[in-house]
Amino acid sequence: MEDRTERDSVTYTVEDRIAWVSFNRPDKRNCMSPALNRRMLEVLEELEFREDVGVLVLTGEGTAWSAGMDLEQYFRASEKEGLGAVRKAQREAYGWWERLRWFEKPTIAMVNGWCFGGAYGPLFGCDLAIAAEEAQFGLSEINWGILPGGGASKVITELTGFRNAMYHAMTGENVDGRKAAEWGLVNEAVPLAGLRHRVTIIAKVLLGKNPTALRATKWAVRRVREMTFDQSMDYLVRTQEAANFFDAEGRNEALRQFIDEKSFKPGLGAYDLKRE
Ligand code: ACO
């Protein structure tokens, strides 16, 4: 069957400020070809600063979230062309995963099915991850004779404990959504039938928060992982000051609603953004 065009390899719709982005090569289990990687970067750029987008959800058409790298097009075809083509293909893939990690808006991986190898890059790139209980996660690299490269070894050790990571990478055994949640690969797992509903609820919670604070928060949580305690303290002081510089109004309004008006409690939910 002929491969879909580059443009069709990723689709999206925007509904109620949620951008639903889909890997769209269901007949190839949404494995990531160079064309898909190029298109995904374009899509992220198209959506990042749109005012009608507050949250991005990344999901897959059909039975897969993503079956990892396209073993034919990403590996075999580019290797046949030489090192230049290999490096180009790597840059295209790693480029959009990095862009996703530092996306301006909150991101949720909605893992509806197969999730293998290279797909751990975008999985980690998303801030939150909700899986179908039926989804299958695997570092299948060992099964076809390579190590989990492309960041996958790093991702698994970032997300779960050493023993789980080692077992997962060395045996190539898959875990389902429930086990993935237990291990920390995803936040939670729900039955596939209720997956979109659950993700919509979480997205709406995020849409109710101050977007400047949300961006600073997600970046802070990612940055401090790699810092010492003192570096983190310093970074957080500076970041908070910078955030105040951009959006002190939101914070001041929140303090007014809590301290003066007593209309909300920060410990129990977000302030009313509409009254800023
Ligand atoms: N690369 C290239 N083609 C792929 C990939 C992939 N990663 N995954 C699936 N396909 C293709 C198949 O070759 C097949 O193509 P065809 O219809 O032209 O024959 C089509 O997608 C459908 O795949 P099936 O295997 O028939 O689908 P099934 O639902 O039975 O199995 C499964 C799904 C388990 C995901 C299987 O396709 C599979 O094992 N894929 C490879 C998973 C993998 O190991 N990915 C690489 C991880 S390592 C890395 O990313 C660096």
PDB file of C-alpha atoms in Angstrom, residues 4-265:
ATOM      1  CA  ARG A   4       0.386   8.565   2.914  1.00  0.00           C
ATOM      2  CA  THR A   5       1.614  11.971   1.935  1.00  0.00           C
ATOM      3  CA  GLU A   6       3.818  13.929   4.311  1.00  0.00           C
ATOM      4  CA  ARG A   7       1.038  16.367   5.053  1.00  0.00           C
ATOM      5  CA  ASP A   8      -1.447  13.660   5.985  1.00  0.00           C
ATOM      6  CA  SER A   9       0.982  11.853   8.292  1.00  0.00           C
ATOM      7  CA  VAL A  10      -0.122  14.163  11.119  1.00  0.00           C
ATOM      8  CA  THR A  11      -3.647  15.520  11.531  1.00  0.00           C
ATOM      9  CA  TYR A  12      -5.181  17.862  14.048  1.00  0.00           C
ATOM     10  CA  THR A  13      -8.376  19.561  15.111  1.00  0.00           C
ATOM     11  CA  VAL A  14      -8.882  22.337  17.634  1.00  0.00           C
ATOM     12  CA  GLU A  15     -11.980  22.098  19.799  1.00  0.00           C
ATOM     13  CA  ASP A  16     -12.726  24.223  22.862  1.00  0.00           C
ATOM     14  CA  ARG A  17      -9.070  25.340  23.121  1.00  0.00           C
ATOM     15  CA  ILE A  18      -7.747  21.759  23.002  1.00  0.00           C
ATOM     16  CA  ALA A  19      -5.568  20.828  20.014  1.00  0.00           C
ATOM     17  CA  TRP A  20      -5.996  17.108  19.296  1.00  0.00           C
ATOM     18  CA  VAL A  21      -2.940  16.101  17.301  1.00  0.00           C
ATOM     19  CA  SER A  22      -2.735  12.595  15.846  1.00  0.00           C
ATOM     20  CA  PHE A  23       0.018  10.454  14.448  1.00  0.00           C
ATOM     21  CA  ASN A  24      -1.787   9.478  11.261  1.00  0.00           C
ATOM     22  CA  ARG A  25      -0.219   6.440   9.633  1.00  0.00           C
ATOM     23  CA  PRO A  26      -2.565   3.848  11.133  1.00  0.00           C
ATOM     24  CA  ASP A  27      -1.798   1.279   8.423  1.00  0.00           C
ATOM     25  CA  LYS A  28       1.861   1.482   9.541  1.00  0.00           C
ATOM     26  CA  ARG A  29       0.937   1.601  13.224  1.00  0.00           C
ATOM     27  CA  ASN A  30       1.931   5.290  13.264  1.00  0.00           C
ATOM     28  CA  CYS A  31       5.639   4.529  13.121  1.00  0.00           C
ATOM     29  CA  MET A  32       7.707   7.663  12.655  1.00  0.00           C
ATOM     30  CA  SER A  33       9.066   8.159   9.143  1.00  0.00           C
ATOM     31  CA  PRO A  34      11.261  11.152   8.260  1.00  0.00           C
ATOM     32  CA  ALA A  35       8.228  12.678   6.521  1.00  0.00           C
ATOM     33  CA  LEU A  36       6.079  12.314   9.632  1.00  0.00           C
ATOM     34  CA  ASN A  37       8.828  13.850  11.761  1.00  0.00           C
ATOM     35  CA  ARG A  38       9.101  16.846   9.444  1.00  0.00           C
ATOM     36  CA  ARG A  39       5.342  17.333   9.431  1.00  0.00           C
ATOM     37  CA  MET A  40       5.053  17.012  13.212  1.00  0.00           C
ATOM     38  CA  LEU A  41       7.524  19.854  13.747  1.00  0.00           C
ATOM     39  CA  GLU A  42       5.488  22.026  11.373  1.00  0.00           C
ATOM     40  CA  VAL A  43       2.286  21.156  13.225  1.00  0.00           C
ATOM     41  CA  LEU A  44       3.795  22.053  16.595  1.00  0.00           C
ATOM     42  CA  GLU A  45       4.889  25.383  15.145  1.00  0.00           C
ATOM     43  CA  GLU A  46       1.452  25.998  13.641  1.00  0.00           C
ATOM     44  CA  LEU A  47      -0.246  25.402  16.982  1.00  0.00           C
ATOM     45  CA  GLU A  48       2.178  26.776  19.558  1.00  0.00           C
ATOM     46  CA  PHE A  49       1.164  30.438  19.548  1.00  0.00           C
ATOM     47  CA  ARG A  50      -2.422  30.142  18.394  1.00  0.00           C
ATOM     48  CA  GLU A  51      -4.636  32.035  20.803  1.00  0.00           C
ATOM     49  CA  ASP A  52      -7.401  29.479  20.484  1.00  0.00           C
ATOM     50  CA  VAL A  53      -5.082  26.690  21.723  1.00  0.00           C
ATOM     51  CA  GLY A  54      -4.506  26.247  25.443  1.00  0.00           C
ATOM     52  CA  VAL A  55      -3.571  22.555  25.663  1.00  0.00           C
ATOM     53  CA  LEU A  56      -2.113  20.090  23.150  1.00  0.00           C
ATOM     54  CA  VAL A  57      -3.039  16.407  23.219  1.00  0.00           C
ATOM     55  CA  LEU A  58      -0.915  13.965  21.226  1.00  0.00           C
ATOM     56  CA  THR A  59      -2.613  10.730  20.211  1.00  0.00           C
ATOM     57  CA  GLY A  60      -2.632   8.157  17.423  1.00  0.00           C
ATOM     58  CA  GLU A  61      -5.114   7.064  14.759  1.00  0.00           C
ATOM     59  CA  GLY A  62      -6.072   3.397  14.809  1.00  0.00           C
ATOM     60  CA  THR A  63      -4.627   0.781  17.110  1.00  0.00           C
ATOM     61  CA  ALA A  64      -1.289   2.467  17.802  1.00  0.00           C
ATOM     62  CA  TRP A  65      -0.039   5.550  19.595  1.00  0.00           C
ATOM     63  CA  SER A  66       3.220   5.042  17.733  1.00  0.00           C
ATOM     64  CA  ALA A  67       5.148   1.861  16.921  1.00  0.00           C
ATOM     65  CA  GLY A  68       8.417   3.800  17.229  1.00  0.00           C
ATOM     66  CA  MET A  69      10.755   4.656  14.400  1.00  0.00           C
ATOM     67  CA  ASP A  70       9.930   3.501  10.894  1.00  0.00           C
ATOM     68  CA  LEU A  71      12.406   0.656  10.571  1.00  0.00           C
ATOM     69  CA  GLU A  72      12.267   0.791   6.797  1.00  0.00           C
ATOM     70  CA  GLN A  73      12.339   4.533   6.105  1.00  0.00           C
ATOM     71  CA  TYR A  74      14.041   5.975   9.188  1.00  0.00           C
ATOM     72  CA  PHE A  75      16.737   3.290   9.479  1.00  0.00           C
ATOM     73  CA  ARG A  76      17.249   1.197   6.366  1.00  0.00           C
ATOM     74  CA  ALA A  77      16.555   3.810   3.680  1.00  0.00           C
ATOM     75  CA  SER A  78      18.569   6.597   5.316  1.00  0.00           C
ATOM     76  CA  GLU A  79      21.474   4.267   6.159  1.00  0.00           C
ATOM     77  CA  LYS A  80      21.574   3.231   2.510  1.00  0.00           C
ATOM     78  CA  GLU A  81      21.998   6.904   1.556  1.00  0.00           C
ATOM     79  CA  GLY A  82      24.874   7.423   3.979  1.00  0.00           C
ATOM     80  CA  LEU A  83      25.783   9.199   7.187  1.00  0.00           C
ATOM     81  CA  GLY A  84      24.472  12.574   6.020  1.00  0.00           C
ATOM     82  CA  ALA A  85      20.981  11.155   5.553  1.00  0.00           C
ATOM     83  CA  VAL A  86      21.144   9.332   8.894  1.00  0.00           C
ATOM     84  CA  ARG A  87      22.077  12.522  10.736  1.00  0.00           C
ATOM     85  CA  LYS A  88      19.347  14.462   8.928  1.00  0.00           C
ATOM     86  CA  ALA A  89      16.736  11.891   9.917  1.00  0.00           C
ATOM     87  CA  GLN A  90      17.957  12.002  13.524  1.00  0.00           C
ATOM     88  CA  ARG A  91      17.786  15.809  13.625  1.00  0.00           C
ATOM     89  CA  GLU A  92      14.242  15.749  12.241  1.00  0.00           C
ATOM     90  CA  ALA A  93      13.082  13.300  14.911  1.00  0.00           C
ATOM     91  CA  TYR A  94      14.983  14.663  17.890  1.00  0.00           C
ATOM     92  CA  GLY A  95      14.104  18.202  16.804  1.00  0.00           C
ATOM     93  CA  TRP A  96      10.374  17.856  17.270  1.00  0.00           C
ATOM     94  CA  TRP A  97      10.744  15.828  20.489  1.00  0.00           C
ATOM     95  CA  GLU A  98      12.810  18.640  21.929  1.00  0.00           C
ATOM     96  CA  ARG A  99      10.292  21.199  20.709  1.00  0.00           C
ATOM     97  CA  LEU A 100       7.576  19.177  22.439  1.00  0.00           C
ATOM     98  CA  ARG A 101       9.538  19.027  25.719  1.00  0.00           C
ATOM     99  CA  TRP A 102       9.718  22.808  25.809  1.00  0.00           C
ATOM    100  CA  PHE A 103       6.340  23.534  24.179  1.00  0.00           C
ATOM    101  CA  GLU A 104       4.822  26.805  25.355  1.00  0.00           C
ATOM    102  CA  LYS A 105       1.510  25.176  26.290  1.00  0.00           C
ATOM    103  CA  PRO A 106       0.788  22.129  28.446  1.00  0.00           C
ATOM    104  CA  THR A 107       0.867  18.826  26.590  1.00  0.00           C
ATOM    105  CA  ILE A 108      -0.785  15.469  27.265  1.00  0.00           C
ATOM    106  CA  ALA A 109       0.132  12.148  25.661  1.00  0.00           C
ATOM    107  CA  MET A 110      -3.099  10.204  25.145  1.00  0.00           C
ATOM    108  CA  VAL A 111      -1.647   6.736  24.622  1.00  0.00           C
ATOM    109  CA  ASN A 112      -4.373   4.777  22.882  1.00  0.00           C
ATOM    110  CA  GLY A 113      -2.374   1.703  21.813  1.00  0.00           C
ATOM    111  CA  TRP A 114       1.093   0.457  20.816  1.00  0.00           C
ATOM    112  CA  CYS A 115       3.967   2.568  22.100  1.00  0.00           C
ATOM    113  CA  PHE A 116       7.446   1.338  21.194  1.00  0.00           C
ATOM    114  CA  GLY A 117      11.067   2.412  21.248  1.00  0.00           C
ATOM    115  CA  GLY A 118      11.453   5.788  19.614  1.00  0.00           C
ATOM    116  CA  ALA A 119       7.926   6.697  20.737  1.00  0.00           C
ATOM    117  CA  TYR A 120       9.317   7.064  24.247  1.00  0.00           C
ATOM    118  CA  GLY A 121      10.851  10.344  22.999  1.00  0.00           C
ATOM    119  CA  PRO A 122       7.509  12.096  22.461  1.00  0.00           C
ATOM    120  CA  LEU A 123       6.043  10.222  25.437  1.00  0.00           C
ATOM    121  CA  PHE A 124       8.589  11.972  27.658  1.00  0.00           C
ATOM    122  CA  GLY A 125       8.157  15.147  25.631  1.00  0.00           C
ATOM    123  CA  CYS A 126       4.562  15.422  26.821  1.00  0.00           C
ATOM    124  CA  ASP A 127       4.076  16.896  30.295  1.00  0.00           C
ATOM    125  CA  LEU A 128       1.375  14.427  31.287  1.00  0.00           C
ATOM    126  CA  ALA A 129       0.513  11.019  29.913  1.00  0.00           C
ATOM    127  CA  ILE A 130      -2.733   9.089  30.192  1.00  0.00           C
ATOM    128  CA  ALA A 131      -2.885   5.607  28.719  1.00  0.00           C
ATOM    129  CA  ALA A 132      -5.539   3.126  27.803  1.00  0.00           C
ATOM    130  CA  GLU A 133      -5.306   0.093  30.065  1.00  0.00           C
ATOM    131  CA  GLU A 134      -5.140  -1.897  26.829  1.00  0.00           C
ATOM    132  CA  ALA A 135      -2.106   0.027  25.495  1.00  0.00           C
ATOM    133  CA  GLN A 136       1.206  -1.816  25.203  1.00  0.00           C
ATOM    134  CA  PHE A 137       4.557  -0.220  25.968  1.00  0.00           C
ATOM    135  CA  GLY A 138       7.827  -1.789  24.898  1.00  0.00           C
ATOM    136  CA  LEU A 139      11.504  -1.136  24.411  1.00  0.00           C
ATOM    137  CA  SER A 140      11.597  -3.609  21.577  1.00  0.00           C
ATOM    138  CA  GLU A 141      15.049  -2.526  20.382  1.00  0.00           C
ATOM    139  CA  ILE A 142      16.657  -5.565  22.006  1.00  0.00           C
ATOM    140  CA  ASN A 143      14.287  -7.774  20.018  1.00  0.00           C
ATOM    141  CA  TRP A 144      15.758  -6.621  16.729  1.00  0.00           C
ATOM    142  CA  GLY A 145      19.325  -6.303  17.816  1.00  0.00           C
ATOM    143  CA  ILE A 146      19.974  -2.697  18.786  1.00  0.00           C
ATOM    144  CA  LEU A 147      20.168  -0.748  22.063  1.00  0.00           C
ATOM    145  CA  PRO A 148      17.403   1.671  23.048  1.00  0.00           C
ATOM    146  CA  GLY A 149      18.912   4.764  21.439  1.00  0.00           C
ATOM    147  CA  GLY A 150      17.310   8.024  20.388  1.00  0.00           C
ATOM    148  CA  GLY A 151      16.923   8.936  24.040  1.00  0.00           C
ATOM    149  CA  ALA A 152      14.859   5.838  24.924  1.00  0.00           C
ATOM    150  CA  SER A 153      17.324   4.511  27.521  1.00  0.00           C
ATOM    151  CA  LYS A 154      17.426   7.945  29.117  1.00  0.00           C
ATOM    152  CA  VAL A 155      13.645   8.282  29.090  1.00  0.00           C
ATOM    153  CA  ILE A 156      13.044   4.949  30.787  1.00  0.00           C
ATOM    154  CA  THR A 157      15.476   5.779  33.600  1.00  0.00           C
ATOM    155  CA  GLU A 158      13.927   9.242  33.984  1.00  0.00           C
ATOM    156  CA  LEU A 159      10.435   7.807  34.301  1.00  0.00           C
ATOM    157  CA  THR A 160      10.862   4.650  36.336  1.00  0.00           C
ATOM    158  CA  GLY A 161      13.200   2.943  38.782  1.00  0.00           C
ATOM    159  CA  PHE A 162      16.493   1.266  37.887  1.00  0.00           C
ATOM    160  CA  ARG A 163      15.278  -2.335  38.170  1.00  0.00           C
ATOM    161  CA  ASN A 164      12.170  -1.723  36.075  1.00  0.00           C
ATOM    162  CA  ALA A 165      14.210   0.167  33.485  1.00  0.00           C
ATOM    163  CA  MET A 166      16.824  -2.542  33.222  1.00  0.00           C
ATOM    164  CA  TYR A 167      14.262  -5.354  33.006  1.00  0.00           C
ATOM    165  CA  HIS A 168      12.196  -3.491  30.398  1.00  0.00           C
ATOM    166  CA  ALA A 169      15.223  -2.692  28.215  1.00  0.00           C
ATOM    167  CA  MET A 170      16.949  -6.070  28.522  1.00  0.00           C
ATOM    168  CA  THR A 171      13.989  -8.410  28.093  1.00  0.00           C
ATOM    169  CA  GLY A 172      12.021  -6.444  25.498  1.00  0.00           C
ATOM    170  CA  GLU A 173       8.852  -7.546  27.288  1.00  0.00           C
ATOM    171  CA  ASN A 174       5.881  -5.235  26.918  1.00  0.00           C
ATOM    172  CA  VAL A 175       3.877  -3.756  29.785  1.00  0.00           C
ATOM    173  CA  ASP A 176       0.238  -2.753  29.508  1.00  0.00           C
ATOM    174  CA  GLY A 177      -1.206   0.635  30.446  1.00  0.00           C
ATOM    175  CA  ARG A 178      -1.865  -0.352  34.045  1.00  0.00           C
ATOM    176  CA  LYS A 179       1.694  -1.522  34.616  1.00  0.00           C
ATOM    177  CA  ALA A 180       2.975   1.566  32.805  1.00  0.00           C
ATOM    178  CA  ALA A 181       1.078   3.696  35.326  1.00  0.00           C
ATOM    179  CA  GLU A 182       2.437   1.643  38.215  1.00  0.00           C
ATOM    180  CA  TRP A 183       5.959   2.161  36.878  1.00  0.00           C
ATOM    181  CA  GLY A 184       5.458   5.903  36.289  1.00  0.00           C
ATOM    182  CA  LEU A 185       5.638   5.867  32.489  1.00  0.00           C
ATOM    183  CA  VAL A 186       2.195   7.490  32.488  1.00  0.00           C
ATOM    184  CA  ASN A 187       0.138   9.281  35.121  1.00  0.00           C
ATOM    185  CA  GLU A 188      -2.754   6.879  34.989  1.00  0.00           C
ATOM    186  CA  ALA A 189      -4.478   4.277  32.859  1.00  0.00           C
ATOM    187  CA  VAL A 190      -8.178   4.078  32.098  1.00  0.00           C
ATOM    188  CA  PRO A 191     -10.206   1.776  29.846  1.00  0.00           C
ATOM    189  CA  LEU A 192      -9.764   2.740  26.186  1.00  0.00           C
ATOM    190  CA  ALA A 193     -13.474   3.547  25.913  1.00  0.00           C
ATOM    191  CA  GLY A 194     -13.102   6.292  28.524  1.00  0.00           C
ATOM    192  CA  LEU A 195      -9.678   7.582  27.494  1.00  0.00           C
ATOM    193  CA  ARG A 196     -10.682  10.669  25.539  1.00  0.00           C
ATOM    194  CA  HIS A 197     -13.214  11.636  28.191  1.00  0.00           C
ATOM    195  CA  ARG A 198     -10.603  11.438  30.957  1.00  0.00           C
ATOM    196  CA  VAL A 199      -8.062  13.416  28.932  1.00  0.00           C
ATOM    197  CA  THR A 200     -10.668  16.082  28.190  1.00  0.00           C
ATOM    198  CA  ILE A 201     -11.338  16.474  31.913  1.00  0.00           C
ATOM    199  CA  ILE A 202      -7.627  16.931  32.647  1.00  0.00           C
ATOM    200  CA  ALA A 203      -7.198  19.334  29.726  1.00  0.00           C
ATOM    201  CA  LYS A 204     -10.081  21.430  31.069  1.00  0.00           C
ATOM    202  CA  VAL A 205      -8.432  21.589  34.487  1.00  0.00           C
ATOM    203  CA  LEU A 206      -5.291  22.961  32.814  1.00  0.00           C
ATOM    204  CA  LEU A 207      -7.325  25.434  30.769  1.00  0.00           C
ATOM    205  CA  GLY A 208      -8.609  26.880  34.034  1.00  0.00           C
ATOM    206  CA  LYS A 209      -5.111  27.856  35.198  1.00  0.00           C
ATOM    207  CA  ASN A 210      -3.103  30.996  34.539  1.00  0.00           C
ATOM    208  CA  PRO A 211      -1.243  30.165  31.277  1.00  0.00           C
ATOM    209  CA  THR A 212       1.901  32.131  32.159  1.00  0.00           C
ATOM    210  CA  ALA A 213       2.191  30.338  35.484  1.00  0.00           C
ATOM    211  CA  LEU A 214       1.515  27.016  33.805  1.00  0.00           C
ATOM    212  CA  ARG A 215       4.302  27.490  31.264  1.00  0.00           C
ATOM    213  CA  ALA A 216       6.764  28.587  33.967  1.00  0.00           C
ATOM    214  CA  THR A 217       5.715  25.630  36.126  1.00  0.00           C
ATOM    215  CA  LYS A 218       6.174  22.934  33.476  1.00  0.00           C
ATOM    216  CA  TRP A 219       9.543  24.337  32.452  1.00  0.00           C
ATOM    217  CA  ALA A 220      10.620  24.616  36.102  1.00  0.00           C
ATOM    218  CA  VAL A 221       9.754  20.989  36.845  1.00  0.00           C
ATOM    219  CA  ARG A 222      11.764  19.833  33.807  1.00  0.00           C
ATOM    220  CA  ARG A 223      14.746  22.122  34.490  1.00  0.00           C
ATOM    221  CA  VAL A 224      15.219  21.398  38.178  1.00  0.00           C
ATOM    222  CA  ARG A 225      15.520  17.650  37.538  1.00  0.00           C
ATOM    223  CA  GLU A 226      19.001  18.323  36.196  1.00  0.00           C
ATOM    224  CA  MET A 227      20.087  20.893  38.792  1.00  0.00           C
ATOM    225  CA  THR A 228      21.531  20.788  42.283  1.00  0.00           C
ATOM    226  CA  PHE A 229      19.300  21.956  45.117  1.00  0.00           C
ATOM    227  CA  ASP A 230      20.944  25.383  45.322  1.00  0.00           C
ATOM    228  CA  GLN A 231      20.901  25.873  41.561  1.00  0.00           C
ATOM    229  CA  SER A 232      17.212  24.987  41.607  1.00  0.00           C
ATOM    230  CA  MET A 233      16.474  27.500  44.360  1.00  0.00           C
ATOM    231  CA  ASP A 234      18.224  30.220  42.399  1.00  0.00           C
ATOM    232  CA  TYR A 235      16.581  29.267  39.107  1.00  0.00           C
ATOM    233  CA  LEU A 236      13.135  29.274  40.706  1.00  0.00           C
ATOM    234  CA  VAL A 237      13.618  32.703  42.296  1.00  0.00           C
ATOM    235  CA  ARG A 238      14.711  34.182  38.966  1.00  0.00           C
ATOM    236  CA  THR A 239      11.956  32.428  37.019  1.00  0.00           C
ATOM    237  CA  GLN A 240       9.275  33.614  39.402  1.00  0.00           C
ATOM    238  CA  GLU A 241      10.576  37.166  39.103  1.00  0.00           C
ATOM    239  CA  ALA A 242      10.564  36.895  35.317  1.00  0.00           C
ATOM    240  CA  ALA A 243       7.031  35.485  35.357  1.00  0.00           C
ATOM    241  CA  ASN A 244       5.868  38.361  37.551  1.00  0.00           C
ATOM    242  CA  PHE A 245       7.375  40.737  35.061  1.00  0.00           C
ATOM    243  CA  PHE A 246       5.288  39.210  32.262  1.00  0.00           C
ATOM    244  CA  ASP A 247       2.075  38.631  34.173  1.00  0.00           C
ATOM    245  CA  ALA A 248       1.828  40.246  37.580  1.00  0.00           C
ATOM    246  CA  GLU A 249      -1.824  41.082  36.897  1.00  0.00           C
ATOM    247  CA  GLY A 250      -2.980  37.490  37.155  1.00  0.00           C
ATOM    248  CA  ARG A 251      -1.205  36.978  40.446  1.00  0.00           C
ATOM    249  CA  ASN A 252      -2.455  40.273  41.859  1.00  0.00           C
ATOM    250  CA  GLU A 253      -6.009  39.479  40.847  1.00  0.00           C
ATOM    251  CA  ALA A 254      -5.716  36.033  42.455  1.00  0.00           C
ATOM    252  CA  LEU A 255      -4.490  37.592  45.697  1.00  0.00           C
ATOM    253  CA  ARG A 256      -7.364  40.099  45.563  1.00  0.00           C
ATOM    254  CA  GLN A 257      -9.946  37.323  45.110  1.00  0.00           C
ATOM    255  CA  PHE A 258      -8.453  35.345  48.002  1.00  0.00           C
ATOM    256  CA  ILE A 259      -7.439  37.987  50.549  1.00  0.00           C
ATOM    257  CA  ASP A 260      -9.863  40.858  49.904  1.00  0.00           C
ATOM    258  CA  GLU A 261     -12.896  39.333  48.294  1.00  0.00           C
ATOM    259  CA  LYS A 262     -12.587  35.860  49.850  1.00  0.00           C
ATOM    260  CA  SER A 263     -14.217  34.392  46.746  1.00  0.00           C
ATOM    261  CA  PHE A 264     -11.813  31.469  46.281  1.00  0.00           C
ATOM    262  CA  LYS A 265      -9.194  29.441  48.145  1.00  0.00           C
TER     263      LYS A 265
END
